[in-house]
Tab-separated table of C-alpha atoms in Angstrom:
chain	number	residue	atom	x	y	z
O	1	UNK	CA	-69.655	156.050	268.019
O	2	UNK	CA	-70.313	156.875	271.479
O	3	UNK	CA	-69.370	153.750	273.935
O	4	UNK	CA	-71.589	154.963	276.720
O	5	UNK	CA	-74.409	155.066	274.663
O	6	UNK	CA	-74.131	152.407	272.629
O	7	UNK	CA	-73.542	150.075	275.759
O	8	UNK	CA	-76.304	151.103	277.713
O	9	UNK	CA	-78.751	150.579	274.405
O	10	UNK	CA	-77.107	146.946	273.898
O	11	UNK	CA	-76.372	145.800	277.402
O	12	UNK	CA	-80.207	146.737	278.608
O	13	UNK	CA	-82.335	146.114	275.975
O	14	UNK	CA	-80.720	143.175	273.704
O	15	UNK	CA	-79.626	141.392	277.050
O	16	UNK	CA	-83.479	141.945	278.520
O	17	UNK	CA	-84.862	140.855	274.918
O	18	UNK	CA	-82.671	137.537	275.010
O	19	UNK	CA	-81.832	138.416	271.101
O	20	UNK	CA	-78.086	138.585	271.812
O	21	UNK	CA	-75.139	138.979	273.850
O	22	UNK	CA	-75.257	142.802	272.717
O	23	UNK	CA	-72.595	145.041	274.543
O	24	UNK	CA	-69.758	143.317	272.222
O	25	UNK	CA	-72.018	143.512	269.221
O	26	UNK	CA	-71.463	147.464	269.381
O	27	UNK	CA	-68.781	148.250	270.875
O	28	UNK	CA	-66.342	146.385	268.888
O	29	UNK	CA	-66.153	148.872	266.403
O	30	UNK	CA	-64.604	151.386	268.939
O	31	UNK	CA	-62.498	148.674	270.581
O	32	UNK	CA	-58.816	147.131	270.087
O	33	UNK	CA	-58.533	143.626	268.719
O	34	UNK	CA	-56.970	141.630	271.560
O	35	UNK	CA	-55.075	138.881	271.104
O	36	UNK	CA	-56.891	135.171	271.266
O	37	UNK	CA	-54.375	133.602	273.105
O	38	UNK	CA	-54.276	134.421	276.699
O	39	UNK	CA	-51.917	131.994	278.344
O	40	UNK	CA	-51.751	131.117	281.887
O	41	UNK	CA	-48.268	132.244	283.340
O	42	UNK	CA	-49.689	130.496	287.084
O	43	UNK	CA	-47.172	128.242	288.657
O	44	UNK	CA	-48.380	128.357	291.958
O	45	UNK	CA	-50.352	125.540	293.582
O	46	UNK	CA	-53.458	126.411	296.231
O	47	UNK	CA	-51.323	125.637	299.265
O	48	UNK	CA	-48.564	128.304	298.200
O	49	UNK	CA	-48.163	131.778	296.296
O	50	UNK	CA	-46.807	133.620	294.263
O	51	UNK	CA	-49.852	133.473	291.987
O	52	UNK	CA	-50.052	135.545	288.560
O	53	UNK	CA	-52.065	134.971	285.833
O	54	UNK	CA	-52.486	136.195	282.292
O	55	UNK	CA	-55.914	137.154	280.645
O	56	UNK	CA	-57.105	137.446	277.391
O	57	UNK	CA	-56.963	141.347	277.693
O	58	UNK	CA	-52.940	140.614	277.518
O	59	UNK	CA	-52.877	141.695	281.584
O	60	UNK	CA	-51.209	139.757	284.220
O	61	UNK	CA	-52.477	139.604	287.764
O	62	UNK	CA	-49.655	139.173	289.836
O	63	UNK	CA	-50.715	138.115	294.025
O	64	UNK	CA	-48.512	137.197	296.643
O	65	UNK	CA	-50.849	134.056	297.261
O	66	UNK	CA	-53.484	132.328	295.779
O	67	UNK	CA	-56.498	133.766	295.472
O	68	UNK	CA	-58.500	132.833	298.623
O	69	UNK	CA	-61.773	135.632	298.039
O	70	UNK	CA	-62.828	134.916	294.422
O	71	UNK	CA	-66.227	136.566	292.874
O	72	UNK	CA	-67.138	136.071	289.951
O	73	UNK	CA	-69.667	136.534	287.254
O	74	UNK	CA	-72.370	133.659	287.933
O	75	UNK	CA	-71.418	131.029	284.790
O	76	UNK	CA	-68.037	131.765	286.036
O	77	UNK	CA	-68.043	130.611	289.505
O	78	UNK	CA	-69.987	127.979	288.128
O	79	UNK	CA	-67.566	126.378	286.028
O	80	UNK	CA	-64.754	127.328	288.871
O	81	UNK	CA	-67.199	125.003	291.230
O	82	UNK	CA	-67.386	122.169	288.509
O	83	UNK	CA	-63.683	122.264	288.986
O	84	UNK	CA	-63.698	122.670	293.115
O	85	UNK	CA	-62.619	126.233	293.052
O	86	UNK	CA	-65.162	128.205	295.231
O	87	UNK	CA	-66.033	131.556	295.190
O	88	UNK	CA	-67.493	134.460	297.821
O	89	UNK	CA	-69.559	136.580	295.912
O	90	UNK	CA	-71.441	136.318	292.439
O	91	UNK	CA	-73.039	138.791	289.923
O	92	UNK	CA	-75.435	137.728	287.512
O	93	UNK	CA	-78.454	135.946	287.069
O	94	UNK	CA	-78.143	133.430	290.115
O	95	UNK	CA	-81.933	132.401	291.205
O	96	UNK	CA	-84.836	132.574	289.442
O	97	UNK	CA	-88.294	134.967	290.795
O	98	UNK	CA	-89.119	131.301	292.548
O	99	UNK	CA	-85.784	131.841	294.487
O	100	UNK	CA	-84.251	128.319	293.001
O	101	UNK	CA	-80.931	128.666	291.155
O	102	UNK	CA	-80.003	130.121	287.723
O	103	UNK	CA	-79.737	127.906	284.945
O	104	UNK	CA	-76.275	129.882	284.762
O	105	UNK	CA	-76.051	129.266	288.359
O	106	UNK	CA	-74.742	125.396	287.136
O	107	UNK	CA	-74.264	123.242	290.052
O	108	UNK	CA	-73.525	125.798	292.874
O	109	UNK	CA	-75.477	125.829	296.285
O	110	UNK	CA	-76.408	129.786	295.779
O	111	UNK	CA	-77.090	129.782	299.708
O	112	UNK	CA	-73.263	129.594	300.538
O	113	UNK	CA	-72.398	132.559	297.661
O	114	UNK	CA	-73.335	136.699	298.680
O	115	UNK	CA	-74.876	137.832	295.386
O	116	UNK	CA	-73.720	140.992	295.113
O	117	UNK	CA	-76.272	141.923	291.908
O	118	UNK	CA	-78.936	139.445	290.475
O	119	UNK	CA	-80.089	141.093	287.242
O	120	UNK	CA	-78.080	143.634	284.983
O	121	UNK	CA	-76.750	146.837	286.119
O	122	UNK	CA	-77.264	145.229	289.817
O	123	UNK	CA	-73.629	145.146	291.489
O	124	UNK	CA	-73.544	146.246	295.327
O	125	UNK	CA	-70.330	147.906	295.677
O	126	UNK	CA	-70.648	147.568	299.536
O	127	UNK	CA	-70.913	144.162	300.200
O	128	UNK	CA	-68.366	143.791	297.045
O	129	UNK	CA	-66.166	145.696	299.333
O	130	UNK	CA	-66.935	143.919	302.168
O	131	UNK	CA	-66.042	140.363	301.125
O	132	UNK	CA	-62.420	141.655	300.801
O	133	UNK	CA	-61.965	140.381	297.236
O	134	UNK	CA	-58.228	139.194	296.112
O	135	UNK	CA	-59.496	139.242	292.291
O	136	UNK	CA	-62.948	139.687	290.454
O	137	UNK	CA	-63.523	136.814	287.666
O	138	UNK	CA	-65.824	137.380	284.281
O	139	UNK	CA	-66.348	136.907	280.985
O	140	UNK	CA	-65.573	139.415	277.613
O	141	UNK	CA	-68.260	139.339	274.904
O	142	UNK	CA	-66.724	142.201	272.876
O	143	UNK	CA	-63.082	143.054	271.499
O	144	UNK	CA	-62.609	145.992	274.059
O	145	UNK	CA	-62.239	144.024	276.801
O	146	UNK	CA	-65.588	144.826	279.034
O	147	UNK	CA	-66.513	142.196	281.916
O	148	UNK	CA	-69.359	141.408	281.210
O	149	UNK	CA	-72.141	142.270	283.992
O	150	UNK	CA	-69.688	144.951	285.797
O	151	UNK	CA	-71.825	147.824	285.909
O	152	UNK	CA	-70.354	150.856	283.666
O	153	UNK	CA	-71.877	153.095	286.352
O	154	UNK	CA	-69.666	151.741	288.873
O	155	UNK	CA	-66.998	149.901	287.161
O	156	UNK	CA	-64.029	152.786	288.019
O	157	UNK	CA	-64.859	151.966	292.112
O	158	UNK	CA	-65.216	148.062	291.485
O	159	UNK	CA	-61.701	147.818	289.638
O	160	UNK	CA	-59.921	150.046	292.766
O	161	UNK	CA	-61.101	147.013	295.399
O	162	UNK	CA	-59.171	144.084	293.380
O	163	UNK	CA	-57.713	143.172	290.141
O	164	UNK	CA	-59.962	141.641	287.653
O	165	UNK	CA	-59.650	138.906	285.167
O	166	UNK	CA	-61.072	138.180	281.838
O	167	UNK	CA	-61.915	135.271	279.500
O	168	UNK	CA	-63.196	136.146	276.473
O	169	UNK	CA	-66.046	134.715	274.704
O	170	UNK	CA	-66.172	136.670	271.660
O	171	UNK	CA	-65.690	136.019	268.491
O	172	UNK	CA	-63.900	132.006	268.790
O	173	UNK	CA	-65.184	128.074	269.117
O	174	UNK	CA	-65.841	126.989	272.126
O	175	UNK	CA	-62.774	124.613	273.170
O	176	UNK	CA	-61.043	128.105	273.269
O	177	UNK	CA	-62.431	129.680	276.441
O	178	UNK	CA	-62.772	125.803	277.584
O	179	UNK	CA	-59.361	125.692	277.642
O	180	UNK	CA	-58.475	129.556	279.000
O	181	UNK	CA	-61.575	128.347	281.931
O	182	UNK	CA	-59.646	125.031	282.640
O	183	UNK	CA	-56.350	126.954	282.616
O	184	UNK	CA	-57.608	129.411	285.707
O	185	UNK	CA	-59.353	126.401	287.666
O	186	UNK	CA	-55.827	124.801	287.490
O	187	UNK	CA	-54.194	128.247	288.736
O	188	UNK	CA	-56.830	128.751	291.652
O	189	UNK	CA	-55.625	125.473	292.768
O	190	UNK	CA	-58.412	123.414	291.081
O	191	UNK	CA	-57.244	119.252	290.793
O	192	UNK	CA	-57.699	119.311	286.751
O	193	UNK	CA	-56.574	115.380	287.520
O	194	UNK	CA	-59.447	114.496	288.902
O	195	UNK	CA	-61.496	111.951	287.612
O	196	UNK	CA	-64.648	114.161	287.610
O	197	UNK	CA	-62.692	116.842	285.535
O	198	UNK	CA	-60.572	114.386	282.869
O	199	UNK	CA	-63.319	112.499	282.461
O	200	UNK	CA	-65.935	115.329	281.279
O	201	UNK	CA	-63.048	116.313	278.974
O	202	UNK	CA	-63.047	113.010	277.529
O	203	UNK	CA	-66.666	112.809	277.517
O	204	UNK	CA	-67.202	116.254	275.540
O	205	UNK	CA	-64.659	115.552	273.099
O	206	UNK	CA	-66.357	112.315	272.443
O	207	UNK	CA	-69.660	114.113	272.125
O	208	UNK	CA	-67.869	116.576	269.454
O	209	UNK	CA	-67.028	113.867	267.226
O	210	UNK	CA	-70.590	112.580	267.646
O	211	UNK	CA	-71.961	116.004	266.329
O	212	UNK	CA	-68.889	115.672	263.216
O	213	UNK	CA	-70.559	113.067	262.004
O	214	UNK	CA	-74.236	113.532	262.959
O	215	UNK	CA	-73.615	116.855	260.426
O	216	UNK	CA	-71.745	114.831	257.784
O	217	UNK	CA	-74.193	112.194	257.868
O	218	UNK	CA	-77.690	114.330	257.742
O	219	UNK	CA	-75.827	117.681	255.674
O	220	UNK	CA	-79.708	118.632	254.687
O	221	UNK	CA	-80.857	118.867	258.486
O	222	UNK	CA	-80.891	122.876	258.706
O	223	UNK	CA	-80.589	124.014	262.230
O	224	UNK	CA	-81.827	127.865	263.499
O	225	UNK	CA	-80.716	129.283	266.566
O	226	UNK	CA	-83.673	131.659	267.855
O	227	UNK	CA	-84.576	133.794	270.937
O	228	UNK	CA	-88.187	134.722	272.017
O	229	UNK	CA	-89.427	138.007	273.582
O	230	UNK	CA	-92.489	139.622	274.200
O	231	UNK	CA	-92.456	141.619	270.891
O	232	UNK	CA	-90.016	139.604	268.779
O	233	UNK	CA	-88.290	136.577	267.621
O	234	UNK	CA	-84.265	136.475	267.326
O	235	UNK	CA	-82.281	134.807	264.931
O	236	UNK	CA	-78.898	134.353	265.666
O	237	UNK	CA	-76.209	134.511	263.205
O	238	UNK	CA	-72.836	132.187	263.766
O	239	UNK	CA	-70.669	135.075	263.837
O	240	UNK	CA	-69.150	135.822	267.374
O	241	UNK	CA	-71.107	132.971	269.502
O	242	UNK	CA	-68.490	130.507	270.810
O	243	UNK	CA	-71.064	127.394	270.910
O	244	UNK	CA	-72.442	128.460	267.167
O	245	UNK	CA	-68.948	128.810	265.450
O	246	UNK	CA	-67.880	125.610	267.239
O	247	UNK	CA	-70.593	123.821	266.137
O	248	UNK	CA	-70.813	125.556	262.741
O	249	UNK	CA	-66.677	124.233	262.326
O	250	UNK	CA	-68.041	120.651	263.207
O	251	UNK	CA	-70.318	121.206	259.977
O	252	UNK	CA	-73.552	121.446	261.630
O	253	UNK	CA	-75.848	123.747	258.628
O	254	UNK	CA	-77.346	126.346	260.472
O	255	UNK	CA	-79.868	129.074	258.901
O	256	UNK	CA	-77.596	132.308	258.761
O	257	UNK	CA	-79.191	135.784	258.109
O	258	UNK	CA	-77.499	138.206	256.064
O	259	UNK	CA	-75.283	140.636	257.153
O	260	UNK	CA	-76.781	143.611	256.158
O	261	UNK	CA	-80.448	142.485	258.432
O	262	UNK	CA	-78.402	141.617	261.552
O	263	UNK	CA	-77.797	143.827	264.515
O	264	UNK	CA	-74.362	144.385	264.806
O	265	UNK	CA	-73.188	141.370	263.329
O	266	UNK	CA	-74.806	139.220	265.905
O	267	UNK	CA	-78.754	138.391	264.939
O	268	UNK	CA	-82.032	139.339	262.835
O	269	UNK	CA	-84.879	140.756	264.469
O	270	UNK	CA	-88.245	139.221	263.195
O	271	UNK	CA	-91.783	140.323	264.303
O	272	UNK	CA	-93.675	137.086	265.391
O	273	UNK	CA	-95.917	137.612	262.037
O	274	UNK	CA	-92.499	136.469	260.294
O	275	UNK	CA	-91.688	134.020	261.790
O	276	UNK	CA	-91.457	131.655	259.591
O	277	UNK	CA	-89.160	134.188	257.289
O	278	UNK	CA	-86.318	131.264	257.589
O	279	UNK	CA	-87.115	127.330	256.862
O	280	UNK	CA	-85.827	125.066	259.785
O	281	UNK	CA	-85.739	121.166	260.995
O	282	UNK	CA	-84.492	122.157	264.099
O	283	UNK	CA	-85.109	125.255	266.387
O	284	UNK	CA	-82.469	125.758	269.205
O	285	UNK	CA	-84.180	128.230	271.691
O	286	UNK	CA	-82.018	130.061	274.127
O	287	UNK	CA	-82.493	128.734	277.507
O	288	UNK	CA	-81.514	131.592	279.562
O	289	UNK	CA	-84.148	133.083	282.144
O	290	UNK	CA	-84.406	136.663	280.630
O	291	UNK	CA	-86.183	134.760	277.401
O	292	UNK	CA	-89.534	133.341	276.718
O	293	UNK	CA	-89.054	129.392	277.099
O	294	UNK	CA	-90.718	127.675	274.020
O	295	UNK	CA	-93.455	126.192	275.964
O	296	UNK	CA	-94.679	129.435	277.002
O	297	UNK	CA	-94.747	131.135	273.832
O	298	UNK	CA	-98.391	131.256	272.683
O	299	UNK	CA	-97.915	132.887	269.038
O	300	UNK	CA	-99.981	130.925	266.624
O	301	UNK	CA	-97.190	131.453	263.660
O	302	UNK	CA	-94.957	129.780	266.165
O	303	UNK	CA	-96.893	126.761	266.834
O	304	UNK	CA	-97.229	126.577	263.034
O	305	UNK	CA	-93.711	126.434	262.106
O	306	UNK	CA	-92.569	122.675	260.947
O	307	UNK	CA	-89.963	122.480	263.333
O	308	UNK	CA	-92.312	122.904	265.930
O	309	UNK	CA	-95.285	121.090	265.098
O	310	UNK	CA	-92.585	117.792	264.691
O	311	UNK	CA	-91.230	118.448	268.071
O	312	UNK	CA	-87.860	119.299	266.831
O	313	UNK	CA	-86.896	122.457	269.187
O	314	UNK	CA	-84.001	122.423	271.611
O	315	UNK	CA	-82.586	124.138	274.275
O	316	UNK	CA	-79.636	126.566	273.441
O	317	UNK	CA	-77.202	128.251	276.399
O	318	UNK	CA	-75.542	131.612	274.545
O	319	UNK	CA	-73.693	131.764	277.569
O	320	UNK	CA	-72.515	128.207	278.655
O	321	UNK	CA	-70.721	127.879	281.201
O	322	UNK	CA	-67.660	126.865	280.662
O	323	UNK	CA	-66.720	123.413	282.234
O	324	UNK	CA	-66.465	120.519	279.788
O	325	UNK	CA	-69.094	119.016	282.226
O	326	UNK	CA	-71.991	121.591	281.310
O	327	UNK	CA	-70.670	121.638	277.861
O	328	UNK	CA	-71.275	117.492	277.245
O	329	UNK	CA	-75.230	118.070	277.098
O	330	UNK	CA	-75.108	120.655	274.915
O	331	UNK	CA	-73.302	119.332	272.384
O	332	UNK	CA	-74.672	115.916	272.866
O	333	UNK	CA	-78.131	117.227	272.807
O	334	UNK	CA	-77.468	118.883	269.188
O	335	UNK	CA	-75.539	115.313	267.861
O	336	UNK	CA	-79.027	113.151	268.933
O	337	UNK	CA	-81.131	115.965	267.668
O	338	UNK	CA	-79.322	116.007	263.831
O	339	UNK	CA	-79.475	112.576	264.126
O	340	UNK	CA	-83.188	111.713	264.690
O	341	UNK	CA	-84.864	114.645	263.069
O	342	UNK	CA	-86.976	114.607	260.173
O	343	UNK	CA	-86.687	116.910	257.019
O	344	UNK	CA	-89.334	119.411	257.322
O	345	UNK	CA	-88.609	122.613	255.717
């Protein structure tokens, strides 16, 4: 299998489509199994270096001091601000054609960050250069160990202008890269005592147990995570999404398709005329801005599908960001939907 081709296939057109998180869908095959436990080996505090940190490729960034110019993919610097860590530069979807922020842009005022690349394959390498980075921050959706939204074109000169570090989100729950996320706020000097911070934690795994026994309770309430674009409708398999296994392990029933019709592992590809193909109570519908929101889809087999005609579709983030703070809602949001929907299919 040829990595270069394979990538640019799966990072353009699946991430454009919305089906998927694709790059690690293909690649995986022709990567290296990396360990799932990272581990933080930071000691140092944000007033004082050394600083060194381990990722979940296995490396260690080792700095003199604290980082001081962070960029970061956009959910990344968006959890980081959740946990008062701020960053200089972003790359990623960050504001919308209107020019407001990113749903992946979190709570971040995207007027104080450079965005160095605002859709994929989009990194400037100049003003990259130009902030002076200390270390480049992103996320891993594949076994290999590619950050995710770092150009392949240009990846060789971005990795000669700082160290990198990644968190993967491939293929484990969610509390995982929660953890690894809260692990590299604390590093980067973030105060994990805060109130704001020990509180959301407390909060989400409050809204976990809610969704344990929303499942348990209503064990007939199937749930299908889906995707719209202009020519098709994604269903997402459990496999390798860190919100869908988590969920999934708090015994949530969610439609799976079978292996052998999913691409790569990761979802099925329907035309719109199928649609219906897989009975649901509850639709979640990816929320991110490359995909068709459910109120604009005009498909007629979509507006006939049970689910939808009861009002029983919710929003899904394939890509949450990863504070316990944006995570609360999304779990929370899946609990209250279990619990108040109606059997339909």
């Amino acid at each position: 299998m040829s990595n270069a081709r394979t990538a640019r296939f799966s990072r353009r057109g699946l991430l454009a489509a919305g089906g998927a998180l694709g790059l690690g869908a293909f690649v995986t095959a022709c990567g290296t199994e990396d360990s799932k436990d990272g581990g933080s080996e930071s000691t140092a505090s944000a007033k004082s270096g050394p600083w060194s940190f381990k990722d979940d490729r296995g490396k260690t960034v080792k700095l003199d001091k604290v980082p001081a110019n962070i960029v970061a993919f956009t959910g990344v610097a968006a959890a980081l601000h959740d946990y008062g860590v701020s960053v200089k530069g972003v790359f990623g979807p960050t504001k919308t054609q209107a020019g407001k922020p990113d749903v992946q842009a979190g709570d971040m005022d995207i007027s104080k960050v450079t965005i160095l690349g605002n859709t994929w394959d989009q990194f400037s390498v100049e003003k990259y250069a130009a902030l002076a980075p200390d270390v480049l921050i992103s996320t891993m959706f594949d076994s290999a160990g590619t950050l995710w939204y770092v150009p392949e074109a240009s990846k060789d000169k971005i990795a000669k202008l700082a160290p990198s570090v990644g968190i993967s989100v491939y293929d484990r729950q969610l509390t995982a890269p929660l953890q690894r996320m809260w692990e590299l706020a604390e590093s980067l000097g973030g105060d994990m005592k805060a109130a704001k911070a020990t509180d959301a934690k407390k909060r989400f795994e409050e809204a976990s147990e809610r969704l344990r026994k929303a499942a348990k309770a209503h064990p007939d309430i199937k749930v299908m995570a889906g995707s719209a674009s202009q020519e098709l409708f994604y269903v997402s398999g459990t496999n390798f999404s860190v919100d869908l296994e988590y969920f999934k392990a708090l015994g949530v029933n969610f439609v799976e398709p079978p292996e052998k019709a999913k691409t790569g592992g990761w979802f099925e590809s329907l035309s719109w005329e199928n649609v219906d193909k897989y009975p649901a109570d509850i639709i979640m519908m990816d929320d991110r801005s490359s995909t068709i929101q459910p109120a604009d889809i005009t498909e007629a087999t979509w507006k006939k599908l049970p689910a939808v005609k009861a009002g029983q579709v919710i929003a899904r983030s394939p890509e949450p960001i990863l504070s316990y703070d944006k995570c609360v809602p999304l779990v929370e949001n899946l609990a209250k939907a279990i619990e108040t929907a109606k059997k339909v299919s």
